[in-house]
Amino acid sequence: MTNKTVLLAAFISGALSACANQPQQTGTLEDLDKPTISSEKSEIAARNKEQIKRAYYEYIEDAPDHDKLRIGAVTRIAELELELDDQLKADKTPISDLDDPEYDRRVRSTIALLTDTLTKFPNAPGNDHLLYQLAKAHDQLGETDEAIAALEQLVNRYSTTVYFVESKFRIAENAFVKSHYLDAEIAYTDVIDAHNPGIFGERALFKRGWARFKQELYEDALDDFYAAARRYGFRPNQKLEKSDQELFDEYFRAIGLAFIYLGGESALESYFARNPSNDFIFESYKTVAQLYLTQNQYSDAAATYAGFVKNNPYHAQVVEADLAVVRIWKDAKFSDQYRQAFASFYSRYEPNSAFWRDSRTKADENAKKLATAAIRENIVLLAAYEHSRYRQNKRNEHLESAKIWYERYLKDYSSYARQDKIYQLYAELLGQSGAKREALRYHELAAFDGNIILDKESAYAAVFLTDQLQREADASASRALLDKHLQYAELYAQLYPTDKQAATIVQNAVQLAFKKGLREQVIALANILPDSAPGPVREEVNILKGQAYFDLKNYEDAESVYRDLLVSPSLPAKSRQDLENKLALSIYRQAEAAKNAQQPDLATQRFLRIAKETPKSELAPVAVYDAIAIFMDTAQWEQAIQYLNIFKRDYPNHILQSEVTKKLSVAYLNADRGLDAAREFEKLSDFNTNESEKMAALWQAAELYRQKSDYSSAIRAYRDYAHAYKQPYAQNMEAMGHLAVLYGKIADQERRQFWLRAIVTADAKAPKSEKTERTQYLAANAAFDLAELRRLDFDRVRLAHPLQKSLQDKKTAMQDAVKLYGQAATYGHSEFVTRSTLAIGDIYRAFSKALLESERPRNLTADELEQYNILLEDQAFPFEDKAIEFYETNVSRIAQGTYDQAVETSLRYLKDLFPARYGRPAKVETFVAQLDP
């Protein structure tokens, strides 16, 4: 023997003596599988399975046939071989490699070894294990019949073996595969009836059910299927892991098929009527229905669920079943059936239905949640369906049906209405049917939460509808609708400024607000006008915004708006002019406010800014005029003059030109610029249409010219006045009086005499009622001046030879002057009476003296000259006497209380000329009668 054989023999010997329970036993066959321990080094020498297997083979080869340990060794070899074969098979990836000769050789070697052992030791203990190994080896080679034969031998010989149940199950499986269903049923039954079938019991039940099913023993099959499910531990309405769920589905698929073969829903009803304690009722109905659905048998599937509902109206899963009917028809797109099914479902399970209050109801809160969610979902679908139909054909039945579903939804699910867009959809339906007010109500619910927009489309619809309704409503309702419209328009434009409708919405809202006088809202809306708004829209909105600011007396903001508008280069000419006028008016109101606040400097600054910034505006000249008025009120004459002249230059045709001229005249006067004032008054007289004002202006001009010694201009003004305004008479006389004086100043005696005569003539023609003391004075003065002028003519005539001609000229001048002096005296003014009397005396005296001093003829003899002188004296002395008489007449007025320069002079002349006669009383004769000696 080899050393290994000796070692194995020792082990086997030890094993055979194990029953003696000797503690010295140290080895068995199993020690071939274990490492040996070196007493010297205590090292573990690991042996792999291949080494172990070779060790067993060596033992068998060396062991005698009668060796009782041989069976154990063979068994262990078989196990190792099969394990190695399994490992080899696992290492082979391609299936074709399973036909590897090495693999086949190994398995067949194992089969041969097992068969040989069984043959040699047919009754040896442990042969059941060898038969099991033999069957497994045949099975690995695909030799099913040989494997089954080994298993049948095993179960027939060893009914109590641990391999009995598994072997019977495999025998049953083989029979089932070969369609030997009765044999399979019997074999499965043996498994089921075994003392401890373990995991094979549940599977045997299930497979026996199938064996019976194949034999058309459907009810028996159902019993097995249910039993298998219960044995596995399944319970109704149980949550399962994936693997368990798959097994559960497998079991109940079999149950479903059995019921279908029995007749479907009717079989379910009868079966559960006989088996009321079966608690898998819903799962059974559900499985049958699902199987029908896989074959597109919708009616059968729906009928199955409906049968469950009918027979189990208060079952815990009745809601699920009833809902399944609805879903079948919905998914299959059978609209009529779907609508009918859901109508029934809603009627039975709506949140406030009697079902949920019935004490028999087993449906729990989860079922109610399921029903509630399903009702909500399907109401939305059905309402949308009917709504769509109404939109297409406008038939009232669809309208009413859609309204019913929408209202049912809102009754029970209003908290989800926004989420499901029911408010919006119902509003659209109502709007399409013409119920605008109701439509608005639901659009509002959909769109707004206070000042927050929740739905853009409904918000837009609310804007649109409020606009329509406020236009159609009576006055009492229109305002409330308008307020809503403005609010919604503002919210929409704020949240959706880039929306293409936003600008139009704002424009319309601004128009409406402005029309109703809601100026604050006009401004608020205009401020949210989108930047993308078209030019014309922006222009209109901002014009209204500016006007709103203006109407609110917020003139500075109005100005700012109008100024921004005028920046646009594309603004039409008419619009630009209108805006300039509005801008001007805004500034004008600011100026007025400053004026009323007693801020003259600020007021004038603002008034003048109008002309500077909007020179073409209608208010520009008015503003300048108002600034001028403030300058004049505050005595700022130079500024007033500056802008008065600007006004005249820039606005030559303005209606205020005459007023400007008046003011300019006044300003010149107050600025001590009389000539300038006069010129303005004269211009005023030229352009003014009011005669009395023209007359006054012309008079004022003449007066100013005269005061400033501008004689030519004064003459021009007085002359124009005298010619143009005969009335009032007294003023006309004054003008002519000034003219006479002025012409005298410029030594134009001819024209002076003209106006002096005109004065006298006018007085002569004037009615007594128009005459005044002043006019009488002027007339007297004119007559006196004319006399004085004639006296100058008198003085210029020199009595020369031939005396007759010069004497006549001088005498005529004397007579004219005396007449005029006499006329001056007749007006009764003492000044001119005494002066005229003195002047007449003087001229007579001068005439007398001129005669005496006149040139004598050259060819006279002495006698003739003496005689000639005597004659001259005779002619001269009477005139001297006349002079004395007039002097005396003047002196006589002393007694009457008149004593002036003329009287004093008269008295002095008398003393000088006739001291001897001074005491002689004067003759009281009127000088008029004594003009001609």
Tab-separated table of C-alpha atoms in Angstrom, residues 50 146 154 233 260 303 413 474 517 538 541 613 697 779 785 790 884:
chain	number	residue	atom	x	y	z
A	50	GLU	CA	-9.248	18.680	-7.404
A	146	GLU	CA	-32.691	8.936	-16.927
A	154	LEU	CA	-35.365	7.144	-5.086
A	233	GLY	CA	-48.527	34.376	2.684
A	260	ILE	CA	-62.568	33.376	-17.820
A	303	ALA	CA	-68.718	44.270	-17.062
A	413	TYR	CA	-63.121	71.318	-5.699
A	474	ASP	CA	-75.794	102.265	-17.312
A	517	GLY	CA	-61.762	112.819	-14.954
A	538	ARG	CA	-46.745	106.869	-26.564
A	541	VAL	CA	-50.729	108.594	-23.610
A	613	GLU	CA	-38.587	128.066	-25.107
A	697	ALA	CA	-52.231	159.686	-27.046
A	779	ALA	CA	-58.352	184.011	-27.862
A	785	ASP	CA	-50.134	188.447	-30.452
A	790	ARG	CA	-48.931	193.836	-36.936
A	884	ILE	CA	-52.112	210.277	-23.936
